Coordinates of C-alpha atoms and ligand atoms in Angstrom, one line a residue:
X11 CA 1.7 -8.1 -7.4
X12 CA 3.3 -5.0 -9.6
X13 CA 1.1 -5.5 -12.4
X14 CA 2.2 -3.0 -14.5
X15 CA 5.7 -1.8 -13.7
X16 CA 7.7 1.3 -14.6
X17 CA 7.4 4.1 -17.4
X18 CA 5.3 6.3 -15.0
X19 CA 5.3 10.0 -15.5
X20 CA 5.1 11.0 -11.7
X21 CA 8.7 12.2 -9.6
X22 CA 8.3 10.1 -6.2
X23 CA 11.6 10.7 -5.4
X24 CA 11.4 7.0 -3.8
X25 CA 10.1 5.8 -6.5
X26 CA 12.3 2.7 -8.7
X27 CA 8.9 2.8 -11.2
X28 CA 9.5 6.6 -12.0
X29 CA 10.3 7.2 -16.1
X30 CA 12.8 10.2 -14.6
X31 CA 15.0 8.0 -13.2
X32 CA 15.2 5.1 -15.3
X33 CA 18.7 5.6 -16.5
X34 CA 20.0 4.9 -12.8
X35 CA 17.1 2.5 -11.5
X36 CA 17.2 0.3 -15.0
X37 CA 13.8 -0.5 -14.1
X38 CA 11.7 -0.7 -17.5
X39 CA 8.6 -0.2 -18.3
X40 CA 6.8 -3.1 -19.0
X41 CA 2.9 -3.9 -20.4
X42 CA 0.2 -4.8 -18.5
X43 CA 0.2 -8.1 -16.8
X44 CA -2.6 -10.4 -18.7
X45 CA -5.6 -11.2 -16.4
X46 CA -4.8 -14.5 -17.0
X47 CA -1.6 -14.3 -15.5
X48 CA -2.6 -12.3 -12.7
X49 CA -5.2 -14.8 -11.7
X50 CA -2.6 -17.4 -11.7
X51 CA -0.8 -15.4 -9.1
X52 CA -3.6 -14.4 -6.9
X53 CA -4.1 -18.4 -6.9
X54 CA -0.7 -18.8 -5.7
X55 CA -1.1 -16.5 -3.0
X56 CA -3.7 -17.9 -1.5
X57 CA -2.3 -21.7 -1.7
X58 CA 0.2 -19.8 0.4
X59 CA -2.4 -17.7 3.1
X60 CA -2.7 -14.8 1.6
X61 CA -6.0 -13.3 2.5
X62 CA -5.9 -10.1 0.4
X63 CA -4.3 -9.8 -3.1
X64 CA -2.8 -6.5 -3.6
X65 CA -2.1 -5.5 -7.1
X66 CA -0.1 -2.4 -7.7
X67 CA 0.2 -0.1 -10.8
X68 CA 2.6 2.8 -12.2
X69 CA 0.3 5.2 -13.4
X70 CA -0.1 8.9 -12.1
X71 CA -4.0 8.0 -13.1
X72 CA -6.2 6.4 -14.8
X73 CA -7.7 9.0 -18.0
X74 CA -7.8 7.4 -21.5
X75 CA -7.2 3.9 -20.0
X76 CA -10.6 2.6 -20.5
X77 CA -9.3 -0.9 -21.5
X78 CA -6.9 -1.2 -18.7
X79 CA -9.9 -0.5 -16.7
X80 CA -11.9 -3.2 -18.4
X81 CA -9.2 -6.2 -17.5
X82 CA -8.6 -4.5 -13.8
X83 CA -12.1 -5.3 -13.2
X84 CA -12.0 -9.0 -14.7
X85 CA -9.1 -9.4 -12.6
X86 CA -10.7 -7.8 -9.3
X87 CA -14.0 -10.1 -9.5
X88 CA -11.4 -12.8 -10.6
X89 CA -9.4 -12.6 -7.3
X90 CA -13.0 -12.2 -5.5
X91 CA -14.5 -15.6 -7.0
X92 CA -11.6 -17.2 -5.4
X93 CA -13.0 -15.9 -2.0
X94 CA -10.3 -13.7 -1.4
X95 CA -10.0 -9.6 -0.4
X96 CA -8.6 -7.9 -2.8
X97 CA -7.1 -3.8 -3.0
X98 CA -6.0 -2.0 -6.4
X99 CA -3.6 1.2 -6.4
X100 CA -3.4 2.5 -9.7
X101 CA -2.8 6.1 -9.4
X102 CA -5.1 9.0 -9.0
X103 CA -8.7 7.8 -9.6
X104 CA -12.2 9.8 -10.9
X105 CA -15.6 9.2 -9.2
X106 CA -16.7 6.9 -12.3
X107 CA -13.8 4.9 -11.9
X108 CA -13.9 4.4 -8.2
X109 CA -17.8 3.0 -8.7
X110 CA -16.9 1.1 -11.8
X111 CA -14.2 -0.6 -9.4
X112 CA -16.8 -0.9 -6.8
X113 CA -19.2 -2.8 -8.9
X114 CA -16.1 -5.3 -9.9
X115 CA -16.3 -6.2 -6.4
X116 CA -13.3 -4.2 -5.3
X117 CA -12.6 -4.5 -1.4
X118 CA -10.0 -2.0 -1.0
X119 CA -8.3 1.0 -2.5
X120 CA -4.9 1.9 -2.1
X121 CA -3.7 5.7 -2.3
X122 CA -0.6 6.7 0.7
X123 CA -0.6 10.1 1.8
X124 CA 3.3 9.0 2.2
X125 CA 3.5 12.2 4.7
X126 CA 2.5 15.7 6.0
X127 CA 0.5 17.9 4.2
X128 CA 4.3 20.0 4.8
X129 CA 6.8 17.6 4.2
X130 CA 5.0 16.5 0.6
X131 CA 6.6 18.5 -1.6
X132 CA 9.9 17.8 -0.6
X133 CA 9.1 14.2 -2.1
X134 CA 6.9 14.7 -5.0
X135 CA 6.2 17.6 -7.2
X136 CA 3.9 16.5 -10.1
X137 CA 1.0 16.2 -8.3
X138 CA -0.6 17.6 -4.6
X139 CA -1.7 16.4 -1.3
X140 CA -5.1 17.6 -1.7
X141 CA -5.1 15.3 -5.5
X142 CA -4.3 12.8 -3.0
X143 CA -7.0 13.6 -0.7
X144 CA -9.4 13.6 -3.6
X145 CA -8.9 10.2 -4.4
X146 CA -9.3 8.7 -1.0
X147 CA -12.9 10.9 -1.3
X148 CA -14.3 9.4 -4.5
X149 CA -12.9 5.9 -2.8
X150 CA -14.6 6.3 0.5
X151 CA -17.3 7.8 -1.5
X152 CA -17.8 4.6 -3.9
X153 CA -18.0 2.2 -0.3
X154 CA -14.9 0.9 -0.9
X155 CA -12.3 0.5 1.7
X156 CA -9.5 3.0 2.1
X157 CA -6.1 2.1 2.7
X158 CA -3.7 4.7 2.8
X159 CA -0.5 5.0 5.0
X160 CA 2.8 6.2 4.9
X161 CA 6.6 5.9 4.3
X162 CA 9.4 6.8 6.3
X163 CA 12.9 7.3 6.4
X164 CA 12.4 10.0 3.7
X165 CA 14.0 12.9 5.7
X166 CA 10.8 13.8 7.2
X167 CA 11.1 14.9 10.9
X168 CA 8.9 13.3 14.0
X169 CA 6.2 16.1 13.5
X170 CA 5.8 15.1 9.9
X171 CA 5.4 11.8 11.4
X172 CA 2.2 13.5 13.5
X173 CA 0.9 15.4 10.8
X174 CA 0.6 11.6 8.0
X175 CA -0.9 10.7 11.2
X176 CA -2.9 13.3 12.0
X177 CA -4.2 13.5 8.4
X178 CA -5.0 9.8 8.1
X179 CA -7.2 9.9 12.0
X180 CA -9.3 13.2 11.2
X181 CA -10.6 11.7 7.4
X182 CA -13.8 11.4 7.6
X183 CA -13.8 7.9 8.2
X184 CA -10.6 6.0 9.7
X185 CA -8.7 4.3 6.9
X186 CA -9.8 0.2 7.3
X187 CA -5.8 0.0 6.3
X188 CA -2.6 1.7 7.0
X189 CA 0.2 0.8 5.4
X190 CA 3.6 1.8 7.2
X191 CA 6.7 1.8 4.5
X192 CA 10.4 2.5 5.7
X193 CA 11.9 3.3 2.5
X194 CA 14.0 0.9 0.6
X195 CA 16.5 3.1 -0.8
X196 CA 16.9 2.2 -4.5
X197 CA 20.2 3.6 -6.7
X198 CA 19.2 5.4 -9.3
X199 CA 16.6 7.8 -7.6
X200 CA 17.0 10.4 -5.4
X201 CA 16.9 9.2 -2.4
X202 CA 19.0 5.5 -3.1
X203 CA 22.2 6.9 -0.6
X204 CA 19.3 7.7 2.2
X205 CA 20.2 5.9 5.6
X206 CA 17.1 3.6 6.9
X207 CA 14.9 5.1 9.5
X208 CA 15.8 4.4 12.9
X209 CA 13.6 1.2 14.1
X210 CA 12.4 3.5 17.3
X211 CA 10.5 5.4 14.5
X212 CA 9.2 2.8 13.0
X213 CA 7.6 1.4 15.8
X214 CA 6.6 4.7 17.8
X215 CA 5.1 5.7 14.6
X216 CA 3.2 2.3 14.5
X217 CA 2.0 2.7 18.4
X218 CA 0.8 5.7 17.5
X219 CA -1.1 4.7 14.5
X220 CA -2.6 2.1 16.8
X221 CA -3.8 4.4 19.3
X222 CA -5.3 7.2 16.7
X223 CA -7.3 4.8 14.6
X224 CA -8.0 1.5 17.5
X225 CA -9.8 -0.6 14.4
X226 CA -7.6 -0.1 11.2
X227 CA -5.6 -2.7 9.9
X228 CA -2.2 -1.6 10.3
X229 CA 0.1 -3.6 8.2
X230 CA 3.9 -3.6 8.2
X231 CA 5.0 -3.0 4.5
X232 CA 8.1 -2.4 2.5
X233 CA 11.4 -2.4 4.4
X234 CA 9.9 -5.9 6.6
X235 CA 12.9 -8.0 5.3
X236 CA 15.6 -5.9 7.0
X237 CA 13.5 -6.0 10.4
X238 CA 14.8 -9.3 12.3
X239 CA 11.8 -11.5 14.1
X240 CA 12.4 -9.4 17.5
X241 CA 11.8 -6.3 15.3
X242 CA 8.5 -7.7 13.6
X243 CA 7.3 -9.0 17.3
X244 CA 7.8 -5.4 18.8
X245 CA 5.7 -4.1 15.4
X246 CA 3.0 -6.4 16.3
X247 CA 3.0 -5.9 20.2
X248 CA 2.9 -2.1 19.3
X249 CA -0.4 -2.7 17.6
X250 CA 0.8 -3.6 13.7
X251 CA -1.5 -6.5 12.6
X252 CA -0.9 -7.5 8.8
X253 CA 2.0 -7.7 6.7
X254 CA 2.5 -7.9 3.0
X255 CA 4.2 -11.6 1.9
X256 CA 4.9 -13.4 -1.7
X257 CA 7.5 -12.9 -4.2
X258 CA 7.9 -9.3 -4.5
X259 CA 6.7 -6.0 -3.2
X260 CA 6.4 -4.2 -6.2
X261 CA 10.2 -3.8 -7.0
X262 CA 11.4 -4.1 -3.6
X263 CA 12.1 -7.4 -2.0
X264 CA 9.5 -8.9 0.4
X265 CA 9.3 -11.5 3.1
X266 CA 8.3 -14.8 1.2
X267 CA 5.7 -17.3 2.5
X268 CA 7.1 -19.9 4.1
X269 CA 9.6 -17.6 5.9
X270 CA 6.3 -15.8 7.4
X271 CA 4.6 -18.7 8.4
X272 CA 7.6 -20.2 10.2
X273 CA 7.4 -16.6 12.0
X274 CA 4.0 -16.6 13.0
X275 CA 4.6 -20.3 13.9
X276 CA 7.1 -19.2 16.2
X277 CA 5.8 -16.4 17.5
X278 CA 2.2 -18.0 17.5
X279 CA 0.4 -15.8 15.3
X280 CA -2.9 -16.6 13.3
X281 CA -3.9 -14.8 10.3
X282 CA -7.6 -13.4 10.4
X283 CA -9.5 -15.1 7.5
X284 CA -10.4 -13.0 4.1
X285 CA -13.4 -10.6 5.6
X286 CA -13.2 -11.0 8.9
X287 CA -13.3 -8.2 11.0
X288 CA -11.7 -7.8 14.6
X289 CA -13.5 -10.2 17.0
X290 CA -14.6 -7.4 19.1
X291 CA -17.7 -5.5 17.9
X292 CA -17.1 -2.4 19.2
X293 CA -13.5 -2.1 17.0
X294 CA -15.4 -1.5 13.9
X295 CA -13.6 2.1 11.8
X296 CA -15.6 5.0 13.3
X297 CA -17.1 7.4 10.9
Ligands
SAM15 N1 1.5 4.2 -8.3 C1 0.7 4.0 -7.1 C2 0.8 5.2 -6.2 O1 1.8 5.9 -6.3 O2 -0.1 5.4 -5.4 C3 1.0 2.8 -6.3 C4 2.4 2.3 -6.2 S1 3.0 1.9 -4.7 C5 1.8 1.1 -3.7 C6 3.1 3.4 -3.9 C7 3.6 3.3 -2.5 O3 4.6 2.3 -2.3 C8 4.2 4.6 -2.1 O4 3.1 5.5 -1.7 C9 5.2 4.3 -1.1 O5 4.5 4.4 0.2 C10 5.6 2.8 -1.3 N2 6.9 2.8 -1.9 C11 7.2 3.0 -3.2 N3 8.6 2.9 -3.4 C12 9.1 2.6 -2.1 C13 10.4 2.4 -1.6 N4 11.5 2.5 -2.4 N5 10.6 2.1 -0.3 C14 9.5 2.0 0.5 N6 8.2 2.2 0.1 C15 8.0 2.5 -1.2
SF4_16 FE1 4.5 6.5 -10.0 FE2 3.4 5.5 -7.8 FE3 6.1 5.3 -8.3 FE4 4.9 7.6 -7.7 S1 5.0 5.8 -6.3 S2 6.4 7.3 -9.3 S3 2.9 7.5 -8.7 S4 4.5 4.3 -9.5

């Protein structure tokens, strides 16, 4: 759930939510969702199976937002009373903030590295990989899960492909969730007349994630809904095992429930429940 969307100062040059290219994405920026209304949705999602609610912000970070703070965490140990997992991403984040979130009850934190340490300022230029790096720190640092993957399709080449993966398996602890993003390319921004990755790269790229870090959750995120149910079987044979579903996907368009379950029905696919690990012990993420 985008629960604050648009007006943020950052240049992702994927980015619909950026202020800098509002006069071609339209997208406006709107206030921050009540808790109320966020708990509403969190209870939807899991009426449908979701086991984790993922709630998504436009910030660049969080300074001076001490109230926002305040409801984020009523809405984090909202979602977790329901006895769900739930992950924030809400820009760059301070060691204070990352405990505050911790004590909320927050199980995950997400922050993408998007790409290679190389390819990163081809894509964004208001703020650094390391910044990026330091978030993921103070998160792994405040026990709270990391989740941080990638996006492709951006005009990155296979060895920036290797070096977001290479990145993510040397941190010093595997990331308990990668996302893998093909970009949806939106008008308006700089890269809306990019073509779509090849599939091939989607799933070597996936294999490989599998292989590198054997116990992270590796979930197949935007860019799902153009992948037919062959496409999302080969994803999940080459080690992919989560996906995003519900309404939206921030502002891109996402898989909705009952189309997923009637995929996992057909392909005879369980979700794991909220919490539970990989059945086999020894998967645990390695330090
Ligand atoms: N504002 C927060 C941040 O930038 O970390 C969170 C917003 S959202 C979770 C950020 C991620 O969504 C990006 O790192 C990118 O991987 C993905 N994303 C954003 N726009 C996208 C697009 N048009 N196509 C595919 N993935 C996209
Ligand atoms: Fe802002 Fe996040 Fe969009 Fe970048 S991806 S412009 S930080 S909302």
């Amino acid at each position: 759930m985008n629960i604050k969307t648009g007006g943020c100062t950052e240049d992702c040059s994927y980015c619909a939510q950026s202020t800098r290219y509002q006069k071609g994405t339209g997208v406006e920026a709107k206030r921050v969702e009540t808790v109320e209304s966020v708990l509403e949705a969190a209870r939807i999602a899991k009426e449908n199976g979701s086991t984790r609610f993922c709630m998504g912000a436009a910030w660049r970070d969080m300074r001076g937002r001490k109230n926002s703070l305040r409801n984020i965490k009523d809405m984090v140990s909202g979602v977790r009373g329901m006895g769900m997992e739930v992950c924030v991403t809400l820009g760059m984040i301070d060691e204070a903030q990352a405990r505050e979130l911790k004590e909320a009850g927050l199980t995950a934190y997400n922050h993408n590295l998007d790409t290679s340490r190389e390819f990163y300022p081809s894509v964004i230029s208001t703020r650094s990989y390391d910044e990026r790096l330091k978030t993921l720190g103070h998160v792994r640092d405040a026990g709270i899960n990391v989740c941080s993957g990638g996006i492709l399709g951006l005009g990155e080449t296979s060895e920036d492909r290797i070096g977001l993966l290479h990145t993510a398996s040397t941190l010093p602890a595997h990331p308990e969730s990668f996302p893998v993003n093909a970009l949806v390319p939106i008008k308006g921004t700089p890269l809306g007349d990019r073509k779509p990755v090849e599939f091939t790269s989607m799933l070597r790229t996936i294999a490989a994630a599998r292989v590198t870090m054997p116990a992270t959750i590796i979930r197949i995120a935007a860019g799902r809904k153009t992948m037919t149910d062959e496409q999302q079987a080969l994803c999940f044979m080459a080690g992919a095992n989560a996906i995003f579903t519900g309404e939206k996907m921030l502002t891109t368009e996402c898989n909705g429930w009952d189309e997923d379950a009637a995929l996992f029905g057909r392909w005879g696919l369980e979700p794991m429940k909220s919490f539970q690990k990989s059945k086999s012990p020894e998967l645990q993420p390695q330090a």
